[in-house]
Coordinates of C-alpha atoms in Angstrom, one line a residue:
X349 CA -59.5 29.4 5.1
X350 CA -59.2 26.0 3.3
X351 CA -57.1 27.8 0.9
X352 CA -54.6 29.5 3.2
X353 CA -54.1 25.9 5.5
X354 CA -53.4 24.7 2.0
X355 CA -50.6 26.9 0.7
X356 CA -49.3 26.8 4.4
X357 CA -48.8 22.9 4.0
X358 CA -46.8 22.9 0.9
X359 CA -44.8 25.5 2.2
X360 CA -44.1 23.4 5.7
X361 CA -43.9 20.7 2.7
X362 CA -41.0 22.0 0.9
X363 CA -39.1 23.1 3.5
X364 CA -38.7 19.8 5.6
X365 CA -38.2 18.4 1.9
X366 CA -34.6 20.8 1.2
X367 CA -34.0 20.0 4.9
X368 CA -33.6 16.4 3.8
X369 CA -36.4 15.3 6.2
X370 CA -38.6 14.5 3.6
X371 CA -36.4 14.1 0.5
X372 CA -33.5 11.4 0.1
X373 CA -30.4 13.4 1.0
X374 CA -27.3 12.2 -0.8
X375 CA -24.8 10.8 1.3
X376 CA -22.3 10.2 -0.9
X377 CA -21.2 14.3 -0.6
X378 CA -21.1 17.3 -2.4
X379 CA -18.2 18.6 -5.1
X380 CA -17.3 22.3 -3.7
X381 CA -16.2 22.8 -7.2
X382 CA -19.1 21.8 -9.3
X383 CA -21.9 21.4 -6.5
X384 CA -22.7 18.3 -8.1
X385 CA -23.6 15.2 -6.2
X386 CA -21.0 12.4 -5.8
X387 CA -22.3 8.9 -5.9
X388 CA -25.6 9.9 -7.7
X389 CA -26.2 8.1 -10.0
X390 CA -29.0 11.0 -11.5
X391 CA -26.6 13.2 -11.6
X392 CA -23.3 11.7 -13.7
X393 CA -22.6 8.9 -11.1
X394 CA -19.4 9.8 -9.8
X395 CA -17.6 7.8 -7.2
X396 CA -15.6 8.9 -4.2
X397 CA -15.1 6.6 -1.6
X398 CA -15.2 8.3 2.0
X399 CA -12.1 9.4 3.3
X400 CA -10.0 7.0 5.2
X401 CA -6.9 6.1 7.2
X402 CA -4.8 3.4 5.2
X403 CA -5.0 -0.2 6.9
X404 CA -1.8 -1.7 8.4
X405 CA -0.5 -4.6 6.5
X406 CA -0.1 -7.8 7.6
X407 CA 3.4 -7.5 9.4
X408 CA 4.1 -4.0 9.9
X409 CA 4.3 -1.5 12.3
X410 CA 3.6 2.3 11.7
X411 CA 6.3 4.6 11.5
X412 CA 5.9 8.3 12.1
X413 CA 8.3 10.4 9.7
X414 CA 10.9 13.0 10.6
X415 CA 13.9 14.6 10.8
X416 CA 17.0 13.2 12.0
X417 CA 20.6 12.8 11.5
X418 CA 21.7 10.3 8.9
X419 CA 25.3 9.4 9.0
X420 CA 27.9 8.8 11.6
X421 CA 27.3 10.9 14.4
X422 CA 29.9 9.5 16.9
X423 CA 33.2 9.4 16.6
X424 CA 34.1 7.6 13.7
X425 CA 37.2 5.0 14.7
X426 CA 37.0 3.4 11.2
X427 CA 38.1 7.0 9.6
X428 CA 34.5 5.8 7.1
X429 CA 35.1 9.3 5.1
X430 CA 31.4 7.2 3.0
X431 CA 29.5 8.4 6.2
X432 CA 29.2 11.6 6.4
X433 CA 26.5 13.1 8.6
X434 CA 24.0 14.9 7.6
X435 CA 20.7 16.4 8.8
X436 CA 17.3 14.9 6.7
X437 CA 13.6 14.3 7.0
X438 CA 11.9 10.8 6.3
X439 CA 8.2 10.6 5.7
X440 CA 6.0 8.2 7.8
X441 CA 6.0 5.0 6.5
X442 CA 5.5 1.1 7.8
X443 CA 8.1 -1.5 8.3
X444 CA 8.3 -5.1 9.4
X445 CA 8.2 -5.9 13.0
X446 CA 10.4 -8.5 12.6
X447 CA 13.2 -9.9 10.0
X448 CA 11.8 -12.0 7.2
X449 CA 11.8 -15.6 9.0
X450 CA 12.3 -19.2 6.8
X451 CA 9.1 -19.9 7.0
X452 CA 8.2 -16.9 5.3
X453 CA 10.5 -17.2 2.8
X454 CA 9.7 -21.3 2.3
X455 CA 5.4 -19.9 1.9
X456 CA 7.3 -18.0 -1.4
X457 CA 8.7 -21.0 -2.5
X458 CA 5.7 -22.9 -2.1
X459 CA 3.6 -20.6 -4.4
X460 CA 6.2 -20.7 -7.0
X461 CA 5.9 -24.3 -7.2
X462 CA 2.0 -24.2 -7.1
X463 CA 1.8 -21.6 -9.8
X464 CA 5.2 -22.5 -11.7
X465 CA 4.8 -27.1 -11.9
X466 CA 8.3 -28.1 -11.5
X467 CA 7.3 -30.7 -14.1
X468 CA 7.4 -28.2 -16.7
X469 CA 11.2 -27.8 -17.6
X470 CA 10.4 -24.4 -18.6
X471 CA 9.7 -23.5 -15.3
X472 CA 12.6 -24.8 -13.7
X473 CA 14.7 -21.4 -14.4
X474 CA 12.1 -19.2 -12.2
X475 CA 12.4 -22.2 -9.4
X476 CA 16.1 -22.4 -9.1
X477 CA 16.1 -18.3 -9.4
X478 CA 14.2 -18.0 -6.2
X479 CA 16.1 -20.3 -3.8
X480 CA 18.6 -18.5 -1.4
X481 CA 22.1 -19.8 -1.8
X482 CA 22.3 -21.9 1.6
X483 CA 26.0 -22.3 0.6
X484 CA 27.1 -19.3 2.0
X485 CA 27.3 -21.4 5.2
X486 CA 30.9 -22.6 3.8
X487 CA 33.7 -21.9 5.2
X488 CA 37.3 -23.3 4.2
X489 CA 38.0 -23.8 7.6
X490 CA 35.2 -24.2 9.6
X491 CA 32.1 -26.9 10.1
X492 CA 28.9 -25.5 9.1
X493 CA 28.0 -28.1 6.8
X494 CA 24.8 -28.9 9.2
X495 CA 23.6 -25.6 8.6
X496 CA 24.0 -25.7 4.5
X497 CA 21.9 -28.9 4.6
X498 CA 19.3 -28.1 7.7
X499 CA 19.1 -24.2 8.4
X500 CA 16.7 -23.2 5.6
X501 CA 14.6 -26.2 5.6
X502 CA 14.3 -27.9 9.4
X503 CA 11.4 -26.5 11.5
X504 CA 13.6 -26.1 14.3
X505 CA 14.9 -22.8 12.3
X506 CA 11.6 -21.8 11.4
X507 CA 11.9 -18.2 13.0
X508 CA 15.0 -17.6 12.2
X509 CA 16.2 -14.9 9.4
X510 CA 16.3 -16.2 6.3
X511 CA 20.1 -15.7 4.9
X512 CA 21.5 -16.3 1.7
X513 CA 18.8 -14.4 0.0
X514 CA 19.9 -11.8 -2.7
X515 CA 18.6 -8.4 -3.6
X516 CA 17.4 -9.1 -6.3
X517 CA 15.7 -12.1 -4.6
X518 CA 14.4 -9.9 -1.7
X519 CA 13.3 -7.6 -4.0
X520 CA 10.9 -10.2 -6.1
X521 CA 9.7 -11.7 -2.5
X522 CA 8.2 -8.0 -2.0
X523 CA 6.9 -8.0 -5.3
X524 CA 4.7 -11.3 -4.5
X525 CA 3.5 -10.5 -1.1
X526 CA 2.3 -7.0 -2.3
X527 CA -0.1 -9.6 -4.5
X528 CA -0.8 -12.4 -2.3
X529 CA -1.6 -9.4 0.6
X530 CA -4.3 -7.3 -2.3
X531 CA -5.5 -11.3 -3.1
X532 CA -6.7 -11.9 0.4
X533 CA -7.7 -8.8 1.2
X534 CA -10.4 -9.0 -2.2
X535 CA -11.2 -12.6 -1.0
X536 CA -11.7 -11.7 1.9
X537 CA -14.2 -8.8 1.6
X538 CA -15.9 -10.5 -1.4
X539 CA -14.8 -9.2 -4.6
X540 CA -12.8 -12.3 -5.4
X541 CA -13.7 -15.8 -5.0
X542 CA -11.3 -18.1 -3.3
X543 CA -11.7 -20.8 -5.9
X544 CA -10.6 -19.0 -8.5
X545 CA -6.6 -19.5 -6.7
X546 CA -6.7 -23.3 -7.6
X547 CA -7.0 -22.8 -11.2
X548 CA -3.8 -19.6 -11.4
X549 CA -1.3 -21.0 -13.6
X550 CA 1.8 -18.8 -14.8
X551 CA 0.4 -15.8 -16.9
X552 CA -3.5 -15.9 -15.7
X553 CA -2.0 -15.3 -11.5
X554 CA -3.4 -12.9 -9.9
X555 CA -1.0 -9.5 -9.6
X556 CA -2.4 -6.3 -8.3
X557 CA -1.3 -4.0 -11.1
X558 CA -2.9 -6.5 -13.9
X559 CA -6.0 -7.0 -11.7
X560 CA -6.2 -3.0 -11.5
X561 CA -5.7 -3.0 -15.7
X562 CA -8.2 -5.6 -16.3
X563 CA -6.3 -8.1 -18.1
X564 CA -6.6 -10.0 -15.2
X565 CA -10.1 -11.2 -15.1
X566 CA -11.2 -12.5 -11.3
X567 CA -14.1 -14.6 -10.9
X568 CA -16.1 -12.2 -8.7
X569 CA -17.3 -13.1 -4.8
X570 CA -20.4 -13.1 -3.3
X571 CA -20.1 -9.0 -2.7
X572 CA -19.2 -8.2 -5.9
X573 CA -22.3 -9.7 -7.2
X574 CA -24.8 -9.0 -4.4
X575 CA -26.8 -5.9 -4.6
X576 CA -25.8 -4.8 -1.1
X577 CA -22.0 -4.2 -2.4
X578 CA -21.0 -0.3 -1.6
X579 CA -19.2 -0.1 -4.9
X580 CA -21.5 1.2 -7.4
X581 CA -21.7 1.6 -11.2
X582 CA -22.5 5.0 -12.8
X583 CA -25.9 3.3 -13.2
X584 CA -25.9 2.4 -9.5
X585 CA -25.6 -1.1 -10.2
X586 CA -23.1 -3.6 -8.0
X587 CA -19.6 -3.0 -9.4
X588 CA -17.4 -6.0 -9.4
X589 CA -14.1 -4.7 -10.1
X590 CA -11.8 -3.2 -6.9
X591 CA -10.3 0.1 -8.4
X592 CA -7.5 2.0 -6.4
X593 CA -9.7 4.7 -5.6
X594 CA -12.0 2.6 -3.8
X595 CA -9.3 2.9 -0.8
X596 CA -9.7 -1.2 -0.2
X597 CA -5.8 -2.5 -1.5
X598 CA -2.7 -1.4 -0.3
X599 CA 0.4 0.3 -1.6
X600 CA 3.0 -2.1 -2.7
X601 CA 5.7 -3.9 0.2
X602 CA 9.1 -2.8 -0.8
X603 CA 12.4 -2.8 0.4
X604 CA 13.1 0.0 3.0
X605 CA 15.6 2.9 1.7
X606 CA 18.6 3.7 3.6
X607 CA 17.4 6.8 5.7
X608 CA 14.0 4.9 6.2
X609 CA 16.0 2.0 8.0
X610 CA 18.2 4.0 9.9
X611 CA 16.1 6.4 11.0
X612 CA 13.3 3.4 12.0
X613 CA 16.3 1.6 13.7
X614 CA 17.3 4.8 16.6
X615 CA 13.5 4.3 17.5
X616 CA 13.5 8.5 18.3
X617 CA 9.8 8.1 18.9
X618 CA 10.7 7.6 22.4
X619 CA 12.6 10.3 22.8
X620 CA 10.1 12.8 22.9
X621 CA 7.1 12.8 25.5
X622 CA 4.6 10.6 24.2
X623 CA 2.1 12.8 21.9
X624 CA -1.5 12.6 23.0
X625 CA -4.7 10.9 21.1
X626 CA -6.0 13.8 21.3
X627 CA -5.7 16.6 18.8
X628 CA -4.1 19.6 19.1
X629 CA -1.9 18.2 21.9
X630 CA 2.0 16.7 20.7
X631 CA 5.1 15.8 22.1
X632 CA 7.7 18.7 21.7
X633 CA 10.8 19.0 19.4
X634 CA 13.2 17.8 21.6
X635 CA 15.3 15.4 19.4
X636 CA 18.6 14.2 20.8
X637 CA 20.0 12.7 17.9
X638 CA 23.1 11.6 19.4
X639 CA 22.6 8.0 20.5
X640 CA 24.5 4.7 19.0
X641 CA 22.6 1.7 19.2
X642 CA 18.6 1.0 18.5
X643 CA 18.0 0.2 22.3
X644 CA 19.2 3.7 23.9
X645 CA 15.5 5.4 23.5
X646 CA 14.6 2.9 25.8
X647 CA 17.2 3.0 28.2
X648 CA 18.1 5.6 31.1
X649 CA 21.3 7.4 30.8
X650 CA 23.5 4.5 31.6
X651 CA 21.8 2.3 29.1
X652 CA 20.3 0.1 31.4
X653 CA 16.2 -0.7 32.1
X654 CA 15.0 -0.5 35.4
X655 CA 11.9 -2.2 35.7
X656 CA 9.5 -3.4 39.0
X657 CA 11.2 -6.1 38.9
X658 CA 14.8 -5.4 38.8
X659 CA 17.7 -4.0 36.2
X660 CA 18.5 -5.7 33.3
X661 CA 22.4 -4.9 33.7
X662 CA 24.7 -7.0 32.1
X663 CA 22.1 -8.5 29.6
X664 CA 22.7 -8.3 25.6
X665 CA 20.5 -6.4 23.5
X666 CA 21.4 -7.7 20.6
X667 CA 22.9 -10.6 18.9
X668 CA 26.5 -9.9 18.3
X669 CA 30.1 -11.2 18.6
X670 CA 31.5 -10.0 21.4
X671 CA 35.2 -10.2 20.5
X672 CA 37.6 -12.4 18.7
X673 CA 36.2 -16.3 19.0
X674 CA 33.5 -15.0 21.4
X675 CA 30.2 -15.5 19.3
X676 CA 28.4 -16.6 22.7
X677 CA 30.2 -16.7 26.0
X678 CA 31.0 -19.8 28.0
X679 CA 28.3 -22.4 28.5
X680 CA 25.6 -22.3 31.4
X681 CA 26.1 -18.6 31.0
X682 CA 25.5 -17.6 26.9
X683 CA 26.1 -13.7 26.5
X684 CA 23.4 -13.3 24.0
X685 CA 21.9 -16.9 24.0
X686 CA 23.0 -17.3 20.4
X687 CA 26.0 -18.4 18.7
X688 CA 24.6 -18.2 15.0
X689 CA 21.4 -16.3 14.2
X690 CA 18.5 -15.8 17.0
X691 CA 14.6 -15.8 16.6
X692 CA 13.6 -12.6 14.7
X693 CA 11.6 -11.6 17.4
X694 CA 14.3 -12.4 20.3
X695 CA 16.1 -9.2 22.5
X696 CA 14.3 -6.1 22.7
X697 CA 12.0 -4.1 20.6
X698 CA 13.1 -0.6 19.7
X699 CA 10.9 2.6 20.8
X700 CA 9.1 2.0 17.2
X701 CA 8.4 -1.8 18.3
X702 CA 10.9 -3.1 15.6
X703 CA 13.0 -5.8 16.7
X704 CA 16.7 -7.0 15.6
X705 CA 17.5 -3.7 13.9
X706 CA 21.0 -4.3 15.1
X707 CA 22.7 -8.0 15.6
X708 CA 21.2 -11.0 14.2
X709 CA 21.6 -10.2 10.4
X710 CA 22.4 -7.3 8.5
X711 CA 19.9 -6.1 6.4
X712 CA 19.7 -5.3 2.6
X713 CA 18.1 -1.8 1.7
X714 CA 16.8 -0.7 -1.4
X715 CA 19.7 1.8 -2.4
X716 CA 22.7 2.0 -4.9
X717 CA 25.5 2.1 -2.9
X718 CA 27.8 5.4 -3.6
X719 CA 30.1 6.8 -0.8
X720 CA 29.0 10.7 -1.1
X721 CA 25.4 10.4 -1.6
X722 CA 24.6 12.0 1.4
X723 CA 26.0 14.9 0.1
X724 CA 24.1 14.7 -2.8
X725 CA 20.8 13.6 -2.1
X726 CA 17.5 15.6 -1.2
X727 CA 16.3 17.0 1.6
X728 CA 13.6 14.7 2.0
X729 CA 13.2 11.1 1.5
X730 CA 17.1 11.0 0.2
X731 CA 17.1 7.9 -2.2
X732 CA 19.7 7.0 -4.7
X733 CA 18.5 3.9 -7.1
X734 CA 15.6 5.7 -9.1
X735 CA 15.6 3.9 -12.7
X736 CA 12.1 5.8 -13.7
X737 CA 9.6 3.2 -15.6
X738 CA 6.9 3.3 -17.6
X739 CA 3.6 1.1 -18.9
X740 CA 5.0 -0.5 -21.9
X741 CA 2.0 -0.3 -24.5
X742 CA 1.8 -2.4 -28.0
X743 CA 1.1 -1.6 -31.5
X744 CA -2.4 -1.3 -30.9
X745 CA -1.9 0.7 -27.6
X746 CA -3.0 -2.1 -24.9
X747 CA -0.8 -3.0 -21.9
X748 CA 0.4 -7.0 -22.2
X749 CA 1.8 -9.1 -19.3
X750 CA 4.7 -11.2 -19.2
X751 CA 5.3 -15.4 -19.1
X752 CA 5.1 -14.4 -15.1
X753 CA 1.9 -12.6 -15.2
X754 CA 3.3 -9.1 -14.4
X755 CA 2.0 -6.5 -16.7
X756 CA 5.1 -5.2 -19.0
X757 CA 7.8 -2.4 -18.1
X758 CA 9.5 -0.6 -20.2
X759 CA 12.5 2.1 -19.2
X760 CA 11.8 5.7 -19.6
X761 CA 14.2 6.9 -22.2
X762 CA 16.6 10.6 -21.9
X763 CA 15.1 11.4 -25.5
X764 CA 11.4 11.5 -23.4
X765 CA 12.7 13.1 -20.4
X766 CA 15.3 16.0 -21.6
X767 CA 12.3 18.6 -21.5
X768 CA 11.3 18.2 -18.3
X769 CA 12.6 20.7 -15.7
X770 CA 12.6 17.7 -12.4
X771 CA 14.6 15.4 -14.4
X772 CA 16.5 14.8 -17.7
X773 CA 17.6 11.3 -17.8
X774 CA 15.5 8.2 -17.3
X775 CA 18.6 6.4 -15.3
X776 CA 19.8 8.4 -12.6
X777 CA 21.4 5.9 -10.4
X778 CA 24.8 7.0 -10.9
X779 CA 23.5 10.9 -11.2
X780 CA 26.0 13.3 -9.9
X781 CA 28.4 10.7 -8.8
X782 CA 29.5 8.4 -12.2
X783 CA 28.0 10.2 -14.3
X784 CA 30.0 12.6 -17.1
X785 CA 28.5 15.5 -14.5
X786 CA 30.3 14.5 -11.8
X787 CA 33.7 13.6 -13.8
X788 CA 33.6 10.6 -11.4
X789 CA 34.3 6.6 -13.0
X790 CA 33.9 3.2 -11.2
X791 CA 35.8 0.5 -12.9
X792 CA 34.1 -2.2 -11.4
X793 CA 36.8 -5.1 -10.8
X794 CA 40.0 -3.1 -11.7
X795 CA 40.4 -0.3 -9.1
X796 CA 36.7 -0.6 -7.2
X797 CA 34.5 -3.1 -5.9
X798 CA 31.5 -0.3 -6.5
X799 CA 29.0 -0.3 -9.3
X800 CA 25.1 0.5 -10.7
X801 CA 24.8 -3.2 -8.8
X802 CA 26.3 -2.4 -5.6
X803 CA 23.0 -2.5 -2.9
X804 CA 23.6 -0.9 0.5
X805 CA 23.0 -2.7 3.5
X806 CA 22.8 -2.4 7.4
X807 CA 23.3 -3.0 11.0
X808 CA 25.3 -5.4 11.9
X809 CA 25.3 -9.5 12.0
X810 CA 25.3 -12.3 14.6
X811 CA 28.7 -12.4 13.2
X812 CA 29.9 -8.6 13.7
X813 CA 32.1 -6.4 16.7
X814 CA 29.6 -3.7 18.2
X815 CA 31.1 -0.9 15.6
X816 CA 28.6 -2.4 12.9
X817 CA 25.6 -2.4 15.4
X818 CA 24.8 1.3 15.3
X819 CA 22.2 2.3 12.5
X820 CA 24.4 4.6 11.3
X821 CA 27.2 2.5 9.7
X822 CA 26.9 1.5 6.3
X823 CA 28.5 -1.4 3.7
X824 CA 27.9 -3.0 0.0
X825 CA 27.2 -6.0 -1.7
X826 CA 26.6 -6.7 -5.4
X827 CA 22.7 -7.3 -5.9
X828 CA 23.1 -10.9 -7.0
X829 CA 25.8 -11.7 -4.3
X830 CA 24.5 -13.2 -0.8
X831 CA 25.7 -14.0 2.8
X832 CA 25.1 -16.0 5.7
X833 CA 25.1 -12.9 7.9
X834 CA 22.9 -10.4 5.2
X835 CA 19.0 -10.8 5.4
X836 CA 15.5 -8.8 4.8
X837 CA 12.7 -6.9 6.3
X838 CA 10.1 -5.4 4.1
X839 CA 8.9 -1.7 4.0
X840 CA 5.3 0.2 2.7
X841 CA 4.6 4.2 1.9
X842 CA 2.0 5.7 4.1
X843 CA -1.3 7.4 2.3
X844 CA -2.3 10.2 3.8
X845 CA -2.0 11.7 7.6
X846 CA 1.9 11.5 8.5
X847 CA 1.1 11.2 12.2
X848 CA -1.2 8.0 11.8
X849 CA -4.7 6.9 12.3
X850 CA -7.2 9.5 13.4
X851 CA -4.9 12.4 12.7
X852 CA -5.2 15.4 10.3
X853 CA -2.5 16.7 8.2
X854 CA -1.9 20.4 9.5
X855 CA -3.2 22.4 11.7
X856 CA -6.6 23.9 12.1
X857 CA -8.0 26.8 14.0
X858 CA -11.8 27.8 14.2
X859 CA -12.7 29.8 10.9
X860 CA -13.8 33.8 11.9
X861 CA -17.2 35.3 10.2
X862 CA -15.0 37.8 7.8
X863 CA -16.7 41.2 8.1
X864 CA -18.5 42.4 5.6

C-alpha cells in the first residue's frame, strides 16, 4: 500500500512539475521554430524583448498612414503643370505638433558650444555652420532691421518658427535631437549615467549609432549595473549596453517627405467616423479627398465651426497675407493677429492635432525637387532623394567616427549595386528624370534654377496669398539657400502596428479544429 501511495506521489509530482506549478516556467517564451527557450540562459541564452508598441517621442503626434491624393486636386489657376495629381498611400508615421520654435533651435546652439569650445579656432567652422542666416530679414526697401538683430535671439520671439535655417541645417538639427532624445531616454532608465555629459567633448559625444557600435563607451547607470536590470547576458548576468533589439531607443527624427507632409497637413483622419478602441470595429473608407486647406476636416460644409458657444465666422485660420499690403488688417481689428510670423502653436490644430501646416512659414521637406516625380515615383511612400549609404569600414575592418563623433559613411557605389534586381545605381536622385534614362538635363544657372540641390518645400508663409496655403502646392529652394518665410518641423517612421498603440496588424478570425 506504501508502495502504490508512493508511485502515486511522484506521478501527481511530475505532473504539477510540466504544469509549471512546481518547476520554474520560463517566461521569457518559446521559439515555434526551434522550441528552444528564449532568455534561458541553460539553454543558449537568447534574448527577445517582449513585444511592444514604439513610444511617442518627445514632440510628436502619431499619424495613421493612408491613401490619399497627392497633387493639385482643385483647379489649378497657376496652370503648375509640376503638380500633377496622383492617387498614393503613406505609411503611419509621427510628426511634430508644432513648427520648430527659437528656443529649440537656440538649445542646438547651446550644445554645440558646450561640446564644440568656441575657444578652439578649430571649432569655429562647425559654430558659424549651424547659425540660421537672420539676414534674410533684408529687404532693399523695407525696415526689418529690428528683426535681423532681435527675432532669433530676444525671448519675446521664443515660440516663434525659427527662419533662416537651411536644409542642410534642418537636416543636422534632426540628426542631434535623434541623439540627445536616445541620451535621455538611457539616462533616464539607467543605463547611462548623467555625469558622464559633462566630460563629452567633440569625438567622445554621445551619438546613437556609435553608442549602438560600441565605440562609444558610456559610463553605465545605476540599472545597468544592478542585478535587478531586465537586460541579460547569455550568462544571465546584468547587461550594460542598450542594443536596438531591446525595443528602449527610438528610430531616428528626420525631415518629413513630401507625401508624408501633405498628406499629415489635410488632417483626413477626421473625415471618417472616428474608429473605435476596440478591435475589430473601424471607421469606413469614406475618403473625400477633395478639400483645400488643413482646417476643412474640421469644419461643416461652409467651413465654419459651430461650437456651444457660438460660430467662429469670419476668424482666420491661418497666418497669411490677405492681399496686396494686407499682412494684418487695420488696427483694433488684426485679421489674423499677426503681421510677421505667429506662435507655432497659434490658430487651429488640424484633425491630426498638427498645428500651422498652412500660414506662418513654409516648410522644408526632405525631397529633391523634380517637376514630374509624381509620375514617377512608387506607389507607396513616393520619395525622390535616396542617395543609398553604407558603414564605411578600415583596413582592418572596424567602423571609425569622425572629428564630430558620427560614426563614418561612405556612398554605395554602381559597381556594388549593378547586380541587384531593386536597384542599379547607388545615386538615384535624378533617376528617371536627369538621368541618361530619361534623356532629360538641368543646367543649373543657364536655362533652370533646378538641380540634385533643389529641396522641396511647403504650405504657405505669413508672407503668402491663400493659393500657397493648400497642402497641395509645391516650390524649391537650393539646400544651402534660406528665407525669412521657409522653416521646419521634424518627422519619425513608425515600428510596427500602422493603426497605433494597442492595435494588430491584420486581421484575425478564431482558428477552426481542421478535421482529421
Amino acid at each position: 500500500m506504501q508502495v502504490k501511495n508512493f508511485v502515486i506521489l511522484l506521478s501527481s509530482a511530475a505532473m504539477l512539475s510540466s504544469c509549471g506549478i512546481l518547476g520554474k516556467k520560463n517566461k521569457g517564451g518559446k521559439s515555434d521554430v526551434t522550441g528552444w527557450n528564449y532568455n534561458d540562459k541553460k539553454m543558449g541564452g537568447y534574448q527577445v524583448a517582449k513585444a511592444k508598441d514604439q513610444g511617442t517621442g518627445p514632440g510628436l503626434v502619431f499619424v495613421p498612414g493612408g491613401t490619399f491624393t497627392m497633387g493639385q486636386t482643385e483647379e489649378d489657376v497657376m496652370g503648375d503643370w509640376a503638380n500633377i495629381p496622383r492617387r498614393v498611400t503613406v505609411p503611419s508615421f509621427y510628426m511634430d505638433r508644432t513648427e520648430v520654435a527659437n528656443v529649440h533651435y537656440r538649445e542646438y546652439l547651446f550644445w554645440l558650444n558646450r561640446i564644440f569650445p568656441a575657444d578652439d579656432p578649430a571649432n569655429k567652422k562647425i559654430l558659424d555652420a549651424a547659425l540660421p542666416d537672420t539676414m534674410v530679414w533684408r529687404s532693399e526697401l523695407s525696415y526689418n532691421e529690428p528683426l535681423v538683430e532681435y527675432y532669433f535671439r530676444h525671448p519675446g520671439f521664443n515660440d516663434y518658427p525659427v527662419v533662416g535655417v537651411s536644409w542642410k541645417q534642418a537636416h543636422d538639427f534632426c540628426l542631434w535631437r535623434s541623439d540627445r532624445v536616445n541620451e535621455g531616454i538611457l539616462m533616464k532608465k539607467g543605463y547611462v549615467s548623467a555625469q558622464g555629459i559633462a566630460s563629452q567633448q567633440q569625438e567622445q559625444n554621445f551619438t546613437t549609432k556609435s553608442y549602438l557600435l560600441g565605440l562609444y563607451q558610456a559610463q553605465p547607470g545605476k540599472t545597468a549595473t544592478s542585478k535587478k536590470n531586465p537586460l541579460k547576458t547569455p550568462q544571465g548576468t546584468p547587461r550594460t549596453n542598450v542594443t536596438m533589439e531591446d525595443g528602449i531607443l527610438m528610430p531616428d527624427y528626420r525631415l518629413p517627405f513630401e507625401a508624408e507632409w501633405e498628406y499629415a497637413a489635410y488632417g483626413y483622419v477626421n473625415n471618417n467616423p472616428r474608429p473605435s478602441k476596440k478591435e475589430g470595429k473601424r471607421g469606413e473608407e469614406l475618403v473625400t479627398n477633395k478639400q483645400v486647406y488643413p482646417w476643412t476636416a474640421n469644419m461643416n460644409y461652409s467651413g465654419l465651426r459651430e461650437t456651444k458657444h457660438g460660430s467662429w465666422h469670419g476668424q482666420f485660420m491661418a497666418n497669411f497675407k490677405r492681399g496686396a499690403g494686407d499682412n494684418a488688417g487695420v488696427a483694433g481689428g488684426l485679421n489674423d493677429r499677426a503681421i510677421y510670423t505667429a506662435p507655432v502653436q497659434s490658430f487651429f490644430p488640424n484633425g491630426f492635432g498638427l498645428y500651422n501646416m498652412a500660414g506662418n512659414v513654409s516648410e522644408w521637406v526632405s525631397d529633391v525637387y523634380r517637376p514630374l516625380t509624381s509620375l514617377d515615383a512608387d506607389d507607396v511612400a513616393p520619395f525622390r532623394g535616396n542617395k543609398f549609404m553604407k558603414l564605411y569600414k578600415n583596413g582592418n575592418g572596424e567602423a571609425e567616427i569622425d572629428s564630430l563623433g558620427r560614426v563614418k559613411m561612405e556612398a554605395v557605389t554602381d559597381e556594388e549595386s549593378k547586380t541587384r534586381r531593386n536597384y542599379q545605381r547607388g545615386n538615384v536622385i535624378n533617376f528617371l528624370d536627369g538621368d541618361t534614362l530619361s534623356e532629360a538635363s538641368y543646367g543649373y544657372g543657364k536655362t533652370t534654377l533646378v538641380s540634385d540641390k533643389s529641396r522641396v518645400y511647403k504650405g504657405g508663409s505669413w508672407n503668402d496669398r491663400a493659393y500657397w496655403l493648400s497642402p497641395g502646392t509645391r516650390r524649391y529652394m537650393e539646400e544651402e539657400q534660406a528665407s525669412s518665410m521657409v522653416g521646419f518641423r521634424c518627422a519619425m517612421d513608425r515600428m510596427g502596428s500602422p493603426e497605433g498603440q494597442g492595435r494588430k496588424t491584420g486581421n484575425y478570425w478564431k482558428a477552426r479544429k481542421q478535421k482529421r
